[in-house]
């Protein structure tokens, strides 16, 4: 098969731009970026909710009877 060189990658990128167009690729990139941002926000919200519930939970009382 051969190695993937930078020129082959540039040719593939040029073909993709010709097929889809720059406007479609720009909107696709924006949608992908907002999806990743939303995913990260949801992960952070989930972690903070778990930390708050752990802090609010009553601690077990230990009694030492000797």
mmCIF file of N, CA and C in Angstrom:
data_model
loop_
_atom_site.group_PDB
_atom_site.id
_atom_site.type_symbol
_atom_site.label_atom_id
_atom_site.label_comp_id
_atom_site.label_asym_id
_atom_site.label_seq_id
_atom_site.Cartn_x
_atom_site.Cartn_y
_atom_site.Cartn_z
ATOM 1 N N UNK A 1 0.825 -1.192 0.000
ATOM 2 C CA UNK A 1 0.000 0.000 0.000
ATOM 3 C C UNK A 1 0.863 1.246 0.000
ATOM 4 N N UNK A 2 1.713 1.380 0.962
ATOM 5 C CA UNK A 2 2.549 2.567 1.021
ATOM 6 C C UNK A 2 2.229 3.413 2.235
ATOM 7 N N UNK A 3 3.066 4.373 2.453
ATOM 8 C CA UNK A 3 2.890 5.258 3.601
ATOM 9 C C UNK A 3 1.964 6.420 3.245
ATOM 10 N N UNK A 4 1.384 7.010 4.266
ATOM 11 C CA UNK A 4 0.542 8.186 4.062
ATOM 12 C C UNK A 4 1.431 9.416 4.221
ATOM 13 N N UNK A 5 1.620 10.138 3.138
ATOM 14 C CA UNK A 5 2.474 11.323 3.181
ATOM 15 C C UNK A 5 1.601 12.574 3.301
ATOM 16 N N UNK A 6 2.260 13.691 3.519
ATOM 17 C CA UNK A 6 1.551 14.955 3.659
ATOM 18 C C UNK A 6 0.874 15.340 2.349
ATOM 19 N N UNK A 7 1.472 15.011 1.237
ATOM 20 C CA UNK A 7 0.853 15.358 -0.049
ATOM 21 C C UNK A 7 -0.433 14.570 -0.268
ATOM 22 N N UNK A 8 -0.446 13.307 0.137
ATOM 23 C CA UNK A 8 -1.667 12.505 0.010
ATOM 24 C C UNK A 8 -2.770 13.069 0.910
ATOM 25 N N UNK A 9 -2.402 13.497 2.107
ATOM 26 C CA UNK A 9 -3.382 14.079 3.010
ATOM 27 C C UNK A 9 -3.942 15.388 2.449
ATOM 28 N N UNK A 10 -3.088 16.198 1.836
ATOM 29 C CA UNK A 10 -3.538 17.453 1.244
ATOM 30 C C UNK A 10 -4.484 17.213 0.065
ATOM 31 N N UNK A 11 -4.198 16.190 -0.731
ATOM 32 C CA UNK A 11 -5.069 15.860 -1.852
ATOM 33 C C UNK A 11 -6.437 15.404 -1.344
ATOM 34 N N UNK A 12 -6.448 14.571 -0.314
ATOM 35 C CA UNK A 12 -7.709 14.102 0.263
ATOM 36 C C UNK A 12 -8.485 15.273 0.847
ATOM 37 N N UNK A 13 -7.803 16.180 1.553
ATOM 38 C CA UNK A 13 -8.459 17.354 2.123
ATOM 39 C C UNK A 13 -9.047 18.239 1.028
ATOM 40 N N UNK A 14 -8.323 18.424 -0.064
ATOM 41 C CA UNK A 14 -8.824 19.231 -1.181
ATOM 42 C C UNK A 14 -10.054 18.583 -1.809
ATOM 43 N N UNK A 15 -10.060 17.269 -1.947
ATOM 44 C CA UNK A 15 -11.224 16.578 -2.497
ATOM 45 C C UNK A 15 -12.441 16.703 -1.586
ATOM 46 N N UNK A 16 -12.219 16.632 -0.290
ATOM 47 C CA UNK A 16 -13.327 16.780 0.660
ATOM 48 C C UNK A 16 -13.914 18.181 0.573
ATOM 49 N N UNK A 17 -13.061 19.192 0.470
ATOM 50 C CA UNK A 17 -13.540 20.570 0.348
ATOM 51 C C UNK A 17 -14.312 20.747 -0.958
ATOM 52 N N UNK A 18 -13.839 20.136 -2.036
ATOM 53 C CA UNK A 18 -14.535 20.254 -3.311
ATOM 54 C C UNK A 18 -15.896 19.556 -3.278
ATOM 55 N N UNK A 19 -15.975 18.424 -2.608
ATOM 56 C CA UNK A 19 -17.227 17.664 -2.575
ATOM 57 C C UNK A 19 -18.254 18.341 -1.669
ATOM 58 N N UNK A 20 -17.861 18.705 -0.464
ATOM 59 C CA UNK A 20 -18.814 19.225 0.513
ATOM 60 C C UNK A 20 -18.931 20.742 0.503
ATOM 61 N N UNK A 21 -17.914 21.436 0.127
ATOM 62 C CA UNK A 21 -17.941 22.899 0.145
ATOM 63 C C UNK A 21 -17.503 23.436 1.493
ATOM 64 N N UNK A 22 -17.009 24.657 1.492
ATOM 65 C CA UNK A 22 -16.471 25.227 2.729
ATOM 66 C C UNK A 22 -17.565 25.589 3.715
ATOM 67 N N UNK A 23 -18.725 26.035 3.224
ATOM 68 C CA UNK A 23 -19.804 26.424 4.133
ATOM 69 C C UNK A 23 -20.321 25.217 4.913
ATOM 70 N N UNK A 24 -20.498 24.124 4.234
ATOM 71 C CA UNK A 24 -20.989 22.907 4.899
ATOM 72 C C UNK A 24 -19.967 22.397 5.913
ATOM 73 N N UNK A 25 -18.693 22.445 5.560
ATOM 74 C CA UNK A 25 -17.655 22.001 6.488
ATOM 75 C C UNK A 25 -17.561 22.927 7.698
ATOM 76 N N UNK A 26 -17.762 24.225 7.500
ATOM 77 C CA UNK A 26 -17.715 25.186 8.597
ATOM 78 C C UNK A 26 -18.850 24.916 9.588
ATOM 79 N N UNK A 27 -20.044 24.681 9.078
ATOM 80 C CA UNK A 27 -21.170 24.402 9.968
ATOM 81 C C UNK A 27 -20.998 23.060 10.667
ATOM 82 N N UNK A 28 -20.425 22.103 9.967
ATOM 83 C CA UNK A 28 -20.162 20.801 10.579
ATOM 84 C C UNK A 28 -19.150 20.937 11.710
ATOM 85 N N UNK A 29 -18.118 21.735 11.507
ATOM 86 C CA UNK A 29 -17.122 21.975 12.555
ATOM 87 C C UNK A 29 -17.718 22.701 13.748
ATOM 88 N N UNK A 30 -18.581 23.671 13.486
ATOM 89 C CA UNK A 30 -19.242 24.394 14.576
ATOM 90 C C UNK A 30 -20.157 23.485 15.379
ATOM 91 N N UNK A 31 -20.900 22.622 14.691
ATOM 92 C CA UNK A 31 -21.783 21.679 15.375
ATOM 93 C C UNK A 31 -20.988 20.689 16.217
ATOM 94 N N UNK A 32 -19.893 20.230 15.672
ATOM 95 C CA UNK A 32 -19.052 19.290 16.411
ATOM 96 C C UNK A 32 -18.449 19.958 17.644
ATOM 97 N N UNK A 33 -18.001 21.190 17.509
ATOM 98 C CA UNK A 33 -17.434 21.923 18.640
ATOM 99 C C UNK A 33 -18.453 22.170 19.736
ATOM 100 N N UNK A 34 -19.673 22.539 19.362
ATOM 101 C CA UNK A 34 -20.706 22.770 20.380
ATOM 102 C C UNK A 34 -21.128 21.470 21.045
ATOM 103 N N UNK A 35 -21.101 20.374 20.312
ATOM 104 C CA UNK A 35 -21.438 19.080 20.917
ATOM 105 C C UNK A 35 -20.383 18.677 21.941
ATOM 106 N N UNK A 36 -19.120 18.899 21.631
ATOM 107 C CA UNK A 36 -18.047 18.568 22.572
ATOM 108 C C UNK A 36 -18.127 19.469 23.795
ATOM 109 N N UNK A 37 -18.423 20.761 23.587
ATOM 110 C CA UNK A 37 -18.552 21.697 24.704
ATOM 111 C C UNK A 37 -19.706 21.289 25.613
ATOM 112 N N UNK A 38 -20.826 20.900 25.030
ATOM 113 C CA UNK A 38 -21.974 20.453 25.809
ATOM 114 C C UNK A 38 -21.677 19.188 26.591
ATOM 115 N N UNK A 39 -20.934 18.276 25.986
ATOM 116 C CA UNK A 39 -20.554 17.034 26.663
ATOM 117 C C UNK A 39 -19.655 17.326 27.857
ATOM 118 N N UNK A 40 -18.682 18.202 27.692
ATOM 119 C CA UNK A 40 -17.787 18.554 28.800
ATOM 120 C C UNK A 40 -18.555 19.231 29.924
ATOM 121 N N UNK A 41 -19.503 20.114 29.572
ATOM 122 C CA UNK A 41 -20.301 20.796 30.585
ATOM 123 C C UNK A 41 -21.145 19.792 31.361
ATOM 124 N N UNK A 42 -21.726 18.836 30.670
ATOM 125 C CA UNK A 42 -22.538 17.821 31.343
ATOM 126 C C UNK A 42 -21.685 16.960 32.272
ATOM 127 N N UNK A 43 -20.478 16.655 31.869
ATOM 128 C CA UNK A 43 -19.583 15.862 32.716
ATOM 129 C C UNK A 43 -19.206 16.644 33.971
ATOM 130 N N UNK A 44 -18.923 17.948 33.833
ATOM 131 C CA UNK A 44 -18.580 18.780 34.984
ATOM 132 C C UNK A 44 -19.772 18.949 35.915
ATOM 133 N N UNK A 45 -20.967 19.126 35.354
ATOM 134 C CA UNK A 45 -22.169 19.247 36.175
ATOM 135 C C UNK A 45 -22.424 17.965 36.957
ATOM 136 N N UNK A 46 -22.182 16.834 36.319
ATOM 137 C CA UNK A 46 -22.386 15.546 36.984
ATOM 138 C C UNK A 46 -21.412 15.377 38.145
ATOM 139 N N UNK A 47 -20.171 15.796 37.959
ATOM 140 C CA UNK A 47 -19.169 15.680 39.028
ATOM 141 C C UNK A 47 -19.511 16.594 40.203
ATOM 142 N N UNK A 48 -19.961 17.816 39.926
ATOM 143 C CA UNK A 48 -20.295 18.738 41.016
ATOM 144 C C UNK A 48 -21.540 18.264 41.761
ATOM 145 N N UNK A 49 -22.481 17.666 41.055
ATOM 146 C CA UNK A 49 -23.674 17.123 41.715
ATOM 147 C C UNK A 49 -23.292 15.969 42.624
ATOM 148 N N UNK A 50 -22.384 15.126 42.171
ATOM 149 C CA UNK A 50 -21.944 13.999 42.994
ATOM 150 C C UNK A 50 -21.190 14.494 44.231
ATOM 151 N N UNK A 51 -20.385 15.536 44.080
ATOM 152 C CA UNK A 51 -19.647 16.075 45.224
ATOM 153 C C UNK A 51 -20.594 16.716 46.223
ATOM 154 N N UNK A 52 -21.604 17.441 45.750
ATOM 155 C CA UNK A 52 -22.564 18.071 46.654
ATOM 156 C C UNK A 52 -23.357 17.027 47.422
ATOM 157 N N UNK A 53 -23.759 15.962 46.750
ATOM 158 C CA UNK A 53 -24.539 14.936 47.435
ATOM 159 C C UNK A 53 -23.674 14.190 48.449
ATOM 160 N N UNK A 54 -22.389 14.064 48.167
ATOM 161 C CA UNK A 54 -21.492 13.408 49.117
ATOM 162 C C UNK A 54 -21.273 14.296 50.340
ATOM 163 N N UNK A 55 -21.217 15.605 50.151
ATOM 164 C CA UNK A 55 -21.028 16.522 51.270
ATOM 165 C C UNK A 55 -22.290 16.637 52.123
ATOM 166 N N UNK A 56 -23.453 16.564 51.512
ATOM 167 C CA UNK A 56 -24.702 16.712 52.228
ATOM 168 C C UNK A 56 -25.127 15.443 52.967
ATOM 169 N N UNK A 57 -24.610 14.318 52.553
ATOM 170 C CA UNK A 57 -24.990 13.057 53.192
ATOM 171 C C UNK A 57 -24.482 13.052 54.633
ATOM 172 N N UNK A 58 -25.319 12.628 55.583
ATOM 173 C CA UNK A 58 -24.868 12.616 56.981
ATOM 174 C C UNK A 58 -23.793 11.557 57.187
ATOM 175 N N UNK A 59 -22.811 11.946 57.939
ATOM 176 C CA UNK A 59 -21.713 11.022 58.230
ATOM 177 C C UNK A 59 -22.176 10.006 59.262
ATOM 178 N N UNK A 60 -21.671 8.818 59.151
ATOM 179 C CA UNK A 60 -22.038 7.780 60.114
ATOM 180 C C UNK A 60 -21.394 8.085 61.456
ATOM 181 N N UNK A 61 -22.167 7.906 62.481
ATOM 182 C CA UNK A 61 -21.657 8.159 63.831
ATOM 183 C C UNK A 61 -21.052 6.864 64.353
ATOM 184 N N UNK A 62 -19.854 6.979 64.792
ATOM 185 C CA UNK A 62 -19.161 5.826 65.371
ATOM 186 C C UNK A 62 -19.124 5.984 66.875
ATOM 187 N N UNK A 63 -19.494 4.948 67.538
ATOM 188 C CA UNK A 63 -19.406 4.991 69.006
ATOM 189 C C UNK A 63 -18.489 3.859 69.443
ATOM 190 N N UNK A 64 -17.593 4.204 70.315
ATOM 191 C CA UNK A 64 -16.632 3.221 70.818
ATOM 192 C C UNK A 64 -17.050 2.805 72.229
ATOM 193 N N UNK A 65 -17.431 1.584 72.351
ATOM 194 C CA UNK A 65 -17.812 1.065 73.666
ATOM 195 C C UNK A 65 -16.694 0.147 74.139
ATOM 196 N N UNK A 66 -16.158 0.503 75.253
ATOM 197 C CA UNK A 66 -15.065 -0.305 75.784
ATOM 198 C C UNK A 66 -15.473 -0.966 77.073
#
